[in-house]
Tab-separated table of C-alpha atoms in Angstrom:
chain	number	residue	atom	x	y	z
A	225	MET	CA	-30.777	19.528	-6.953
A	226	LYS	CA	-29.087	21.922	-5.451
A	227	GLN	CA	-29.052	20.458	-1.782
A	228	ASN	CA	-27.052	17.457	-2.984
A	229	LEU	CA	-24.323	19.858	-3.934
A	230	PRO	CA	-20.726	19.584	-2.319
A	231	GLU	CA	-21.228	22.460	0.322
A	232	ILE	CA	-18.029	24.867	1.225
A	233	LEU	CA	-17.722	27.760	3.910
A	234	ALA	CA	-15.817	31.126	2.610
A	235	VAL	CA	-14.916	33.210	5.703
A	236	ASP	CA	-14.326	36.600	4.498
A	237	ASP	CA	-14.961	40.014	6.247
A	238	ASP	CA	-15.172	41.374	3.011
A	239	PRO	CA	-19.159	40.590	1.144
A	240	GLY	CA	-17.198	41.444	-2.004
A	241	VAL	CA	-14.667	38.828	-2.129
A	242	LEU	CA	-17.869	36.905	-0.522
A	243	LYS	CA	-20.262	37.545	-3.559
A	244	SER	CA	-17.751	36.604	-6.209
A	245	LEU	CA	-17.070	33.387	-4.542
A	246	GLU	CA	-20.761	32.868	-5.135
A	247	ALA	CA	-20.826	33.784	-8.471
A	248	VAL	CA	-17.855	31.766	-9.609
A	249	PHE	CA	-19.488	28.302	-7.650
A	250	GLU	CA	-22.716	28.469	-8.512
A	251	GLY	CA	-24.225	25.292	-9.209
A	252	VAL	CA	-21.660	23.287	-9.232
A	253	TYR	CA	-20.863	23.590	-5.039
A	254	LYS	CA	-23.638	25.152	-1.997
A	255	LEU	CA	-21.479	28.381	-0.567
A	256	HIS	CA	-22.116	29.516	2.752
A	257	PRO	CA	-20.747	33.078	3.709
A	258	ALA	CA	-19.491	34.126	7.052
A	259	GLY	CA	-17.808	37.363	7.942
A	260	ASN	CA	-16.040	36.839	10.858
A	261	ALA	CA	-14.746	33.866	12.917
A	262	ALA	CA	-17.741	33.825	15.450
A	263	GLU	CA	-20.021	33.139	12.321
A	264	CYS	CA	-17.854	30.477	10.596
A	265	LEU	CA	-17.200	28.469	13.951
A	266	ALA	CA	-21.117	28.701	14.160
A	267	LEU	CA	-22.179	27.232	10.853
A	268	LEU	CA	-19.341	24.456	11.381
A	269	ALA	CA	-21.258	23.241	14.202
A	270	ASN	CA	-24.307	22.934	12.954
A	271	GLN	CA	-23.195	21.862	9.833
A	272	ASN	CA	-21.196	18.527	7.869
A	273	ILE	CA	-18.791	20.658	5.812
A	274	PRO	CA	-15.851	19.365	3.972
A	275	LEU	CA	-13.729	22.212	2.925
A	276	ILE	CA	-13.211	26.279	4.269
A	277	ILE	CA	-12.094	28.862	2.013
A	278	LEU	CA	-10.548	31.036	5.173
A	279	ASP	CA	-9.465	34.404	4.433
A	280	LEU	CA	-6.659	34.676	7.467
A	281	GLY	CA	-7.181	38.639	7.575
A	282	LEU	CA	-10.277	38.386	10.059
A	283	PRO	CA	-11.893	41.746	12.429
A	284	ASP	CA	-12.110	39.016	15.471
A	285	MET	CA	-9.606	36.658	14.988
A	286	ASP	CA	-5.957	35.680	14.228
A	287	GLY	CA	-6.651	33.727	10.833
A	288	LEU	CA	-3.837	31.232	11.946
A	289	GLU	CA	-5.890	30.661	15.382
A	290	LEU	CA	-9.159	30.611	13.716
A	291	LEU	CA	-7.037	27.839	11.630
A	292	ARG	CA	-6.619	25.798	15.164
A	293	LYS	CA	-9.275	25.815	16.569
A	294	ILE	CA	-10.827	24.641	13.070
A	295	LYS	CA	-8.052	21.812	12.599
A	296	ALA	CA	-8.434	21.087	16.286
A	297	SER	CA	-12.284	20.251	16.668
A	298	VAL	CA	-12.750	18.784	13.144
A	299	PRO	CA	-9.480	17.573	11.734
A	300	SER	CA	-10.838	15.650	8.628
A	301	ILE	CA	-11.578	19.187	7.162
A	302	GLU	CA	-9.804	20.826	4.437
A	303	VAL	CA	-8.972	24.520	4.855
A	304	ILE	CA	-7.505	26.884	1.706
A	305	VAL	CA	-6.524	29.965	3.311
A	306	LEU	CA	-6.730	33.466	0.985
A	307	THR	CA	-3.587	35.812	2.028
A	308	ALA	CA	-2.590	39.072	0.553
A	309	ASN	CA	0.496	39.627	-1.642
A	310	THR	CA	2.520	40.913	1.705
A	311	SER	CA	1.871	38.724	3.920
A	312	LEU	CA	2.867	35.457	1.828
A	313	GLU	CA	4.990	34.208	5.540
A	314	SER	CA	1.547	33.388	6.560
A	315	GLY	CA	0.267	30.892	3.733
A	316	ILE	CA	3.262	29.154	4.284
A	317	GLU	CA	2.502	28.842	8.373
A	318	ALA	CA	-0.579	27.857	7.346
A	319	MET	CA	-0.390	25.099	5.733
A	320	LYS	CA	2.499	23.910	7.778
A	321	GLN	CA	-0.262	24.316	10.520
A	322	GLY	CA	-2.848	21.807	8.389
A	323	ALA	CA	-3.994	23.992	5.712
A	324	TYR	CA	-4.679	22.489	2.204
A	325	ASP	CA	-3.061	25.219	0.487
A	326	TYR	CA	-2.834	29.424	-0.033
A	327	ILE	CA	-4.337	31.365	-2.477
A	328	VAL	CA	-3.023	35.109	-2.922
A	329	LYS	CA	-5.711	37.817	-3.414
A	330	PRO	CA	-6.707	39.021	-5.714
A	331	PHE	CA	-7.060	35.188	-6.526
A	332	ASP	CA	-7.279	33.854	-9.974
A	333	ILE	CA	-10.707	32.097	-11.324
A	334	GLU	CA	-9.279	29.103	-12.667
A	335	LYS	CA	-6.679	28.413	-9.957
A	336	ILE	CA	-9.189	28.801	-7.649
A	337	VAL	CA	-11.619	26.100	-9.152
A	338	LEU	CA	-8.601	23.627	-9.467
A	339	ILE	CA	-7.735	23.822	-5.983
A	340	VAL	CA	-10.877	23.497	-4.619
A	341	ARG	CA	-11.848	20.296	-6.514
A	342	ASN	CA	-8.694	19.092	-5.548
A	343	ALA	CA	-9.284	19.484	-2.030
A	344	LEU	CA	-13.009	18.351	-2.270
A	345	GLU	CA	-11.214	15.312	-4.029
A	346	LYS	CA	-8.726	14.536	-0.950
A	347	ALA	CA	-11.563	15.313	1.696
A	348	GLY	CA	-13.783	12.698	-0.214
A	349	LEU	CA	-10.666	10.070	-0.212
A	350	LYS	CA	-10.639	10.550	3.540
A	351	ASN	CA	-14.479	9.507	3.648
A	352	GLU	CA	-13.965	7.138	1.357
A	353	VAL	CA	-11.628	5.860	4.010
A	354	ARG	CA	-13.859	6.127	6.783
A	355	VAL	CA	-16.815	4.112	5.079
A	356	HIS	CA	-14.301	1.383	4.056
A	357	ARG	CA	-13.224	1.016	7.148
A	358	THR	CA	-17.347	1.036	8.548
A	359	MET	CA	-19.168	-1.085	5.551
A	360	ASN	CA	-15.860	-3.005	4.223
A	361	GLY	CA	-14.618	-4.462	8.043
A	362	GLU	CA	-15.911	-8.147	7.429
A	363	LYS	CA	-13.466	-7.928	3.761
A	364	GLU	CA	-10.567	-6.194	4.956
A	365	ARG	CA	-7.278	-7.942	5.322
A	366	LYS	CA	-6.107	-8.800	8.799
A	367	LEU	CA	-2.807	-9.682	9.892
A	368	ILE	CA	-3.722	-13.940	10.717
A	369	GLY	CA	-1.075	-15.979	12.565
A	370	GLN	CA	0.087	-17.146	16.261
A	371	SER	CA	3.116	-18.689	15.582
A	372	THR	CA	6.463	-17.176	17.265
A	373	VAL	CA	7.359	-15.450	14.292
A	374	MET	CA	4.396	-13.830	13.702
A	375	LEU	CA	4.081	-13.034	17.474
A	376	GLU	CA	7.473	-11.254	17.276
A	377	LEU	CA	6.015	-9.401	14.254
A	378	ALA	CA	2.532	-8.140	15.752
A	379	GLU	CA	5.220	-6.806	18.829
A	380	MET	CA	7.391	-5.098	16.497
A	381	ILE	CA	4.316	-3.120	14.409
A	382	LYS	CA	2.603	-2.167	18.043
A	383	LYS	CA	5.745	-0.891	18.579
A	384	VAL	CA	6.399	0.905	14.721
A	385	ALA	CA	2.652	2.217	15.086
A	386	GLU	CA	3.700	4.444	18.276
A	387	ASN	CA	5.516	7.161	16.409
A	388	ASN	CA	6.280	7.920	12.973
A	389	ALA	CA	9.499	6.924	11.616
A	390	THR	CA	9.910	5.240	8.158
A	391	VAL	CA	9.417	1.752	7.687
A	392	LEU	CA	10.878	-0.813	5.298
A	393	ILE	CA	8.779	-4.259	4.844
A	394	THR	CA	10.628	-6.998	3.196
A	395	GLY	CA	9.537	-10.265	2.898
A	396	GLU	CA	8.810	-12.759	-0.203
A	397	SER	CA	6.041	-12.056	-2.456
A	398	GLY	CA	2.373	-13.236	-1.369
A	399	THR	CA	3.428	-13.089	2.733
A	400	GLY	CA	1.343	-9.623	3.534
A	401	LYS	CA	3.911	-6.566	3.045
A	402	GLU	CA	0.720	-4.222	2.105
A	403	ILE	CA	-1.229	-6.256	5.725
A	404	VAL	CA	1.333	-5.281	7.824
A	405	ALA	CA	1.575	-1.619	6.453
A	406	ARG	CA	-1.994	-1.180	6.888
A	407	GLU	CA	-1.857	-2.588	10.276
A	408	ILE	CA	0.882	0.220	11.308
A	409	TRP	CA	-1.445	2.904	10.190
A	410	ARG	CA	-4.608	1.236	11.786
A	411	GLN	CA	-2.566	1.215	15.161
A	412	GLY	CA	-0.855	4.599	14.956
A	413	GLU	CA	-1.948	8.159	15.260
A	414	ARG	CA	-2.969	8.675	11.703
A	415	LYS	CA	-5.406	5.956	11.178
A	416	ASP	CA	-8.414	8.494	10.612
A	417	LYS	CA	-6.015	10.146	7.687
A	418	PRO	CA	-5.690	8.519	4.636
A	419	PHE	CA	-4.048	5.712	3.788
A	420	VAL	CA	-2.804	5.955	0.042
A	421	PRO	CA	-1.079	2.549	-1.266
A	422	VAL	CA	1.246	3.208	-4.605
A	423	ASN	CA	2.239	-0.019	-7.033
A	424	CYS	CA	5.604	1.458	-8.091
A	425	GLY	CA	6.333	-1.488	-10.120
A	426	ALA	CA	2.802	-1.030	-12.123
A	427	ILE	CA	3.537	2.549	-12.898
A	428	SER	CA	5.590	3.375	-16.014
A	429	HIS	CA	8.344	5.491	-15.772
A	430	GLU	CA	7.410	8.152	-18.112
A	431	LEU	CA	4.100	8.707	-15.469
A	432	MET	CA	5.549	8.199	-11.797
A	433	GLU	CA	6.930	11.315	-11.195
A	434	SER	CA	3.581	12.772	-12.102
A	435	GLU	CA	1.786	9.908	-10.048
A	436	LEU	CA	4.145	10.367	-7.384
A	437	PHE	CA	4.182	14.268	-6.827
A	438	GLY	CA	1.464	15.593	-8.969
A	439	HIS	CA	1.695	18.472	-12.179
A	440	GLU	CA	0.716	21.895	-12.882
A	441	LYS	CA	-1.825	22.490	-15.849
A	442	GLY	CA	0.527	22.893	-18.986
A	443	SER	CA	3.815	20.986	-17.870
A	444	PHE	CA	3.526	18.110	-19.782
A	445	THR	CA	1.251	17.722	-23.332
A	446	SER	CA	-1.748	15.818	-22.191
A	447	ALA	CA	-1.668	17.885	-18.870
A	448	SER	CA	-4.783	20.138	-19.808
A	449	SER	CA	-5.319	20.927	-15.631
A	450	MET	CA	-3.578	20.735	-12.414
A	451	ARG	CA	-3.602	17.175	-10.760
A	452	LEU	CA	-2.591	16.598	-7.214
A	453	GLY	CA	0.280	13.384	-6.368
A	454	LYS	CA	-0.371	10.738	-4.312
A	455	PHE	CA	1.656	12.390	-1.809
A	456	GLU	CA	-0.484	15.281	-1.485
A	457	LEU	CA	-3.584	13.118	-1.337
A	458	ALA	CA	-1.745	11.533	1.305
A	459	ASN	CA	-1.034	14.462	3.420
A	460	ARG	CA	-1.449	14.115	7.519
A	461	GLY	CA	-1.552	10.393	6.472
A	462	THR	CA	0.482	7.779	5.324
A	463	ILE	CA	1.638	6.631	2.090
A	464	PHE	CA	2.582	3.078	1.193
A	465	LEU	CA	5.047	2.777	-1.054
A	466	ASP	CA	5.228	-1.299	-2.262
A	467	GLU	CA	7.749	-2.625	-4.719
A	468	ILE	CA	10.379	0.306	-3.718
A	469	SER	CA	12.628	-1.165	-5.604
A	470	ALA	CA	11.092	-0.286	-9.118
A	471	LEU	CA	11.505	3.290	-8.245
A	472	PRO	CA	13.748	4.515	-11.199
A	473	LEU	CA	17.682	6.337	-10.188
A	474	ASN	CA	16.043	9.604	-10.661
A	475	LEU	CA	13.126	9.722	-8.819
A	476	GLN	CA	14.998	8.106	-5.883
A	477	VAL	CA	17.086	11.308	-5.574
A	478	LYS	CA	13.487	13.533	-5.498
A	479	LEU	CA	11.941	10.826	-3.009
A	480	LEU	CA	14.828	11.057	-0.946
A	481	ARG	CA	14.865	15.306	-0.977
A	482	VAL	CA	11.056	14.588	0.069
A	483	LEU	CA	11.990	12.432	3.067
A	484	GLN	CA	14.595	14.949	3.811
A	485	GLU	CA	13.066	18.620	3.309
A	486	LYS	CA	9.666	16.912	3.857
A	487	THR	CA	8.000	19.349	0.544
A	488	ILE	CA	7.156	18.370	-2.701
A	489	GLU	CA	7.417	20.210	-6.106
A	490	ARG	CA	4.679	19.436	-8.537
A	491	VAL	CA	6.038	18.635	-12.710
A	492	GLY	CA	6.354	21.582	-14.220
A	493	GLY	CA	6.133	24.016	-10.682
A	494	MET	CA	8.376	26.285	-9.396
A	495	ARG	CA	7.555	26.012	-5.507
A	496	GLN	CA	7.883	23.950	-2.779
A	497	ILE	CA	4.665	22.541	-1.474
A	498	PRO	CA	5.523	21.585	2.406
A	499	ILE	CA	3.747	17.864	3.364
A	500	ASP	CA	3.322	15.569	6.585
A	501	VAL	CA	3.035	12.167	4.910
A	502	ARG	CA	4.489	9.026	7.279
A	503	VAL	CA	6.469	6.893	4.390
A	504	ILE	CA	6.538	3.090	4.505
A	505	ALA	CA	8.271	0.945	1.825
A	506	ALA	CA	7.804	-2.384	0.479
A	507	THR	CA	10.199	-5.018	-1.080
A	508	ASN	CA	10.816	-8.565	-2.325
A	509	MET	CA	13.966	-7.876	-3.537
A	510	ASP	CA	17.506	-7.056	-2.013
A	511	LEU	CA	18.189	-3.395	-1.433
A	512	SER	CA	21.179	-3.559	-0.480
A	513	ASP	CA	22.639	-5.936	-3.186
A	514	MET	CA	20.523	-3.431	-5.316
A	515	VAL	CA	23.394	-0.656	-3.619
A	516	LYS	CA	26.189	-2.703	-4.565
A	517	ASN	CA	25.278	-3.268	-8.260
A	518	GLY	CA	24.154	0.593	-8.384
A	519	THR	CA	20.254	0.204	-8.932
A	520	PHE	CA	19.309	1.582	-5.639
A	521	ARG	CA	20.993	5.030	-4.147
A	522	GLU	CA	22.646	4.183	-1.084
A	523	ASP	CA	21.316	6.721	0.926
A	524	LEU	CA	17.848	6.560	0.001
A	525	TYR	CA	17.961	2.634	1.226
A	526	TYR	CA	19.493	4.234	4.573
A	527	ARG	CA	17.180	6.359	5.228
A	528	LEU	CA	13.751	4.070	3.921
A	529	ASN	CA	15.406	1.212	6.491
A	530	ILE	CA	15.211	3.373	9.604
A	531	VAL	CA	12.720	0.346	11.152
A	532	PRO	CA	13.153	-2.791	8.898
A	533	LEU	CA	10.512	-5.443	8.918
A	534	ASN	CA	10.445	-8.841	7.972
A	535	VAL	CA	7.191	-10.581	6.772
A	536	PRO	CA	8.230	-14.583	7.026
A	537	PRO	CA	7.280	-16.635	4.196
A	538	LEU	CA	4.521	-19.400	4.996
A	539	ARG	CA	6.811	-22.274	4.864
A	540	GLU	CA	8.556	-20.913	7.837
A	541	ARG	CA	4.988	-20.333	9.711
A	542	LYS	CA	3.268	-23.605	8.859
A	543	ASP	CA	1.412	-23.585	12.430
A	544	ASP	CA	-0.865	-21.026	10.906
A	545	ILE	CA	-2.239	-22.449	8.320
A	546	PRO	CA	-5.184	-23.935	10.301
A	547	LEU	CA	-6.360	-20.412	11.315
A	548	LEU	CA	-5.253	-18.853	7.605
A	549	VAL	CA	-7.813	-21.541	6.046
A	550	ALA	CA	-10.574	-20.787	9.127
A	551	HIS	CA	-10.363	-17.234	8.055
A	552	PHE	CA	-10.365	-17.744	4.451
A	553	LEU	CA	-13.224	-19.847	4.392
A	554	ASN	CA	-15.448	-17.337	6.278
A	555	ILE	CA	-14.404	-14.562	3.278
A	556	TYR	CA	-15.059	-16.810	0.266
A	557	ASN	CA	-18.365	-18.655	1.985
A	558	LYS	CA	-20.191	-15.403	1.946
A	559	GLU	CA	-18.818	-14.317	-1.109
A	560	TYR	CA	-19.452	-17.585	-2.997
A	561	HIS	CA	-22.986	-17.895	-1.222
A	562	ARG	CA	-20.782	-21.614	0.198
A	563	GLN	CA	-21.492	-23.213	3.451
A	564	VAL	CA	-18.303	-25.673	3.800
A	565	LYS	CA	-17.252	-25.603	7.510
A	566	GLU	CA	-13.689	-27.017	7.292
A	567	ILE	CA	-10.968	-28.630	4.779
A	568	PRO	CA	-10.949	-32.193	5.549
A	569	PRO	CA	-7.887	-33.600	7.017
A	570	GLU	CA	-6.353	-35.227	3.629
A	571	ILE	CA	-6.857	-32.223	1.852
A	572	MET	CA	-4.922	-29.798	5.586
A	573	SER	CA	-1.738	-32.734	5.070
A	574	PHE	CA	-0.954	-31.663	1.471
A	575	PHE	CA	-1.282	-28.030	2.615
A	576	ASN	CA	1.340	-28.947	5.266
A	577	ALA	CA	3.104	-30.435	3.251
A	578	CYS	CA	3.615	-27.611	0.401
A	579	TYR	CA	6.279	-25.379	-0.166
A	580	TRP	CA	4.205	-22.679	-0.904
A	581	LYS	CA	6.246	-19.968	-3.634
A	582	GLY	CA	3.451	-18.090	-3.389
A	583	ASN	CA	2.771	-17.561	0.357
A	584	VAL	CA	-0.533	-16.661	1.903
A	585	ARG	CA	-1.652	-15.443	-1.442
A	586	GLU	CA	-1.281	-18.819	-3.172
A	587	LEU	CA	-3.288	-20.624	-0.153
A	588	GLU	CA	-5.979	-17.857	-0.239
A	589	ASN	CA	-6.684	-18.696	-3.817
A	590	VAL	CA	-6.492	-22.186	-3.744
A	591	ILE	CA	-9.562	-21.827	-0.966
A	592	GLN	CA	-11.049	-19.679	-3.416
A	593	ARG	CA	-10.594	-22.364	-6.213
A	594	LEU	CA	-11.711	-25.779	-3.696
A	595	LEU	CA	-14.910	-23.463	-3.160
A	596	VAL	CA	-15.541	-22.771	-6.648
A	597	VAL	CA	-14.932	-26.091	-8.127
A	598	SER	CA	-16.205	-28.501	-5.647
A	599	ASN	CA	-19.819	-30.078	-5.786
A	600	ASP	CA	-22.365	-28.672	-3.066
A	601	ASN	CA	-20.554	-28.175	0.342
A	602	SER	CA	-17.903	-31.059	0.355
A	603	ILE	CA	-14.392	-31.015	-0.766
A	604	GLY	CA	-12.263	-33.601	-2.246
A	605	VAL	CA	-8.321	-33.867	-2.441
A	606	SER	CA	-9.629	-34.255	-6.838
A	607	ASP	CA	-10.518	-30.624	-6.583
A	608	LEU	CA	-6.747	-29.551	-5.075
A	609	PRO	CA	-4.988	-28.335	-8.004
A	610	ILE	CA	-2.476	-30.233	-9.602
A	611	GLU	CA	0.656	-28.054	-8.138
A	612	ILE	CA	-0.172	-28.637	-4.460
A	613	THR	CA	-0.871	-33.056	-5.349
A	614	LYS	CA	2.580	-32.907	-7.201
A	615	GLN	CA	4.452	-31.689	-3.784
A	616	ARG	CA	2.484	-34.225	-2.202
A	617	ASP	CA	3.936	-37.026	-3.871
A	618	LEU	CA	6.922	-36.497	-3.825
A	619	PHE	CA	6.951	-36.506	-0.102
A	620	HIS	CA	5.428	-40.098	-0.362
A	621	PHE	CA	8.303	-41.160	-2.297
A	622	VAL	CA	11.006	-40.519	-0.453
A	623	MET	CA	9.185	-41.705	2.553
A	624	GLU	CA	10.476	-45.517	3.102
A	625	LYS	CA	10.773	-47.193	5.855
A	626	GLY	CA	14.256	-47.549	7.114
A	627	MET	CA	16.063	-44.911	4.704
A	628	MET	CA	18.189	-42.766	6.690
A	629	LEU	CA	17.596	-39.384	6.922
A	630	ASP	CA	20.612	-38.273	4.291
A	631	ASP	CA	19.985	-40.383	1.765
A	632	ALA	CA	15.628	-39.694	1.890
A	633	LEU	CA	17.024	-35.696	1.693
A	634	ALA	CA	19.632	-36.524	-1.590
A	635	ARG	CA	16.779	-38.640	-3.095
A	636	PHE	CA	14.067	-35.788	-2.226
A	637	GLU	CA	16.593	-33.391	-3.603
A	638	LYS	CA	17.632	-35.433	-6.710
A	639	GLU	CA	13.590	-36.000	-7.872
A	640	TYR	CA	12.364	-32.358	-6.897
A	641	ILE	CA	15.731	-31.394	-9.508
A	642	ARG	CA	14.758	-33.318	-11.974
A	643	LYS	CA	11.410	-32.664	-12.283
A	644	THR	CA	11.939	-28.982	-11.994
A	645	LEU	CA	14.205	-29.367	-15.425
A	646	VAL	CA	10.977	-31.395	-16.765
A	647	ILE	CA	9.079	-28.273	-16.449
A	648	THR	CA	11.597	-25.940	-17.749
A	649	LYS	CA	12.307	-28.096	-20.901
A	650	ASN	CA	15.975	-28.884	-19.271
A	651	SER	CA	16.755	-24.937	-19.286
A	652	ARG	CA	19.566	-24.937	-16.085
A	653	LEU	CA	18.730	-21.413	-16.368
A	654	ASP	CA	15.262	-21.270	-15.518
A	655	ALA	CA	15.216	-23.951	-12.938
A	656	ALA	CA	17.988	-22.527	-10.865
A	657	ASP	CA	15.403	-19.282	-10.716
A	658	MET	CA	12.344	-21.707	-9.487
A	659	LEU	CA	14.439	-23.790	-7.255
A	660	GLY	CA	15.706	-20.121	-5.770
A	661	VAL	CA	19.758	-21.184	-6.430
A	662	HIS	CA	22.415	-19.651	-8.802
A	663	ARG	CA	22.782	-21.781	-11.806
A	664	ASN	CA	26.421	-22.212	-10.961
A	665	THR	CA	25.306	-23.937	-7.774
A	666	LEU	CA	22.655	-26.310	-9.424
A	667	THR	CA	24.897	-27.323	-11.522
A	668	ASN	CA	26.993	-28.339	-9.061
A	669	ARG	CA	24.047	-30.219	-7.289
A	670	MET	CA	22.900	-32.172	-10.522
A	671	LYS	CA	26.872	-33.489	-10.187
A	672	SER	CA	26.843	-35.093	-6.894
A	673	LEU	CA	23.189	-36.274	-7.278
A	674	GLY	CA	24.525	-38.243	-11.038
A	675	LEU	CA	22.176	-35.858	-12.816
A	676	GLU	CA	24.711	-34.219	-14.879
A	677	ASP	CA	24.723	-37.686	-17.639
A	678	SER	CA	20.873	-37.571	-18.349
A	679	HIS	CA	20.397	-33.710	-18.536
A	680	SER	CA	21.480	-31.050	-21.694
A	681	ASP	CA	23.023	-27.876	-19.983
A	682	GLU	CA	20.629	-25.192	-22.677
A	683	ALA	CA	19.891	-22.080	-20.863
């Protein structure tokens, strides 16, 4: 069983320290001892080791120089440095050069066990990224599109990936903002380091600070041990802060400090921990409007908005629908063991007429549904969701030979508003929300179209 234990390399010229570490980790990790830099480098050349505990005071090489050599040859390896009380500056400098953390001698056993465990967790995350990219490449989401707006976006991604500037991605829900963030990561110099996504809208405000920045043992009632936050897990890599608009104001202040100082402080902690993380944020909200109404900090907005990227909605890139359909067919034919080679032209005409409020995600869901509910390997219009067929029926409603464009648009608008009010049970507030307009705008359009008398003015 022992040969399957996680491996650690401990480098120290004091045999007593090496024996102590062996005793601490016996039965938990397989520890390789090295008494100097030469032994360390020799072991690294022949062993696949994810973590090193490195004393900075070695007889044959300066510890910081050895750290630089290690990170240059094996960038993914995590290094915890040991330092004396009299040389704390060396420990801080080591972290700036890529060390995971530093521990002051004589070390506290409980503390070193926790730091080693968390460092190995981070090393495992890096390995998981590499495995995911090699084993699941086919299922990995890609940026699909040859329309003008998508080619322009792809060119911007290429430029942005060449540097480490903070990026703010905007766009409606379902347009693929995380895919854009991952493309920036894949094409950049940090592609072999972690990509850590965080959905700020899915985390409770009470837990968000700990989730982002970690916490120390005992910092709150349930904090039974020290825990790393997403920023530390993303160190040297990229963190993707999705739904950044959901970040409460008190944490907006702390995030601004992280961006300015490039350090984080764990909840309950007393020291600043240096980090090197590229930040990519995304939102489907208008942050400039949130700044005006006081729900988003102006200084944080400008700090995030160094490089703005907007992902266009699907209705503005309908030329890409055939490419997206073929892409999703390829994915879900394999997943559901189907052999649907193409979508019939009559269904594609429905797709081209659809508004796609849910954008690419909605199209993907429709393709999944078609493959699940259709018989054999043939697909018919009857297999389409009713939401799609209703939109097409609306277009047929206005398509009368000889009708002037203005009359057709007015007729379509009137019928669309009428059907939306039916869905919302005559609630103008809900209808306005569905139509993406202000309630007063909807009321004025209803008056001009002659709908005012036939519908109540419910909220």
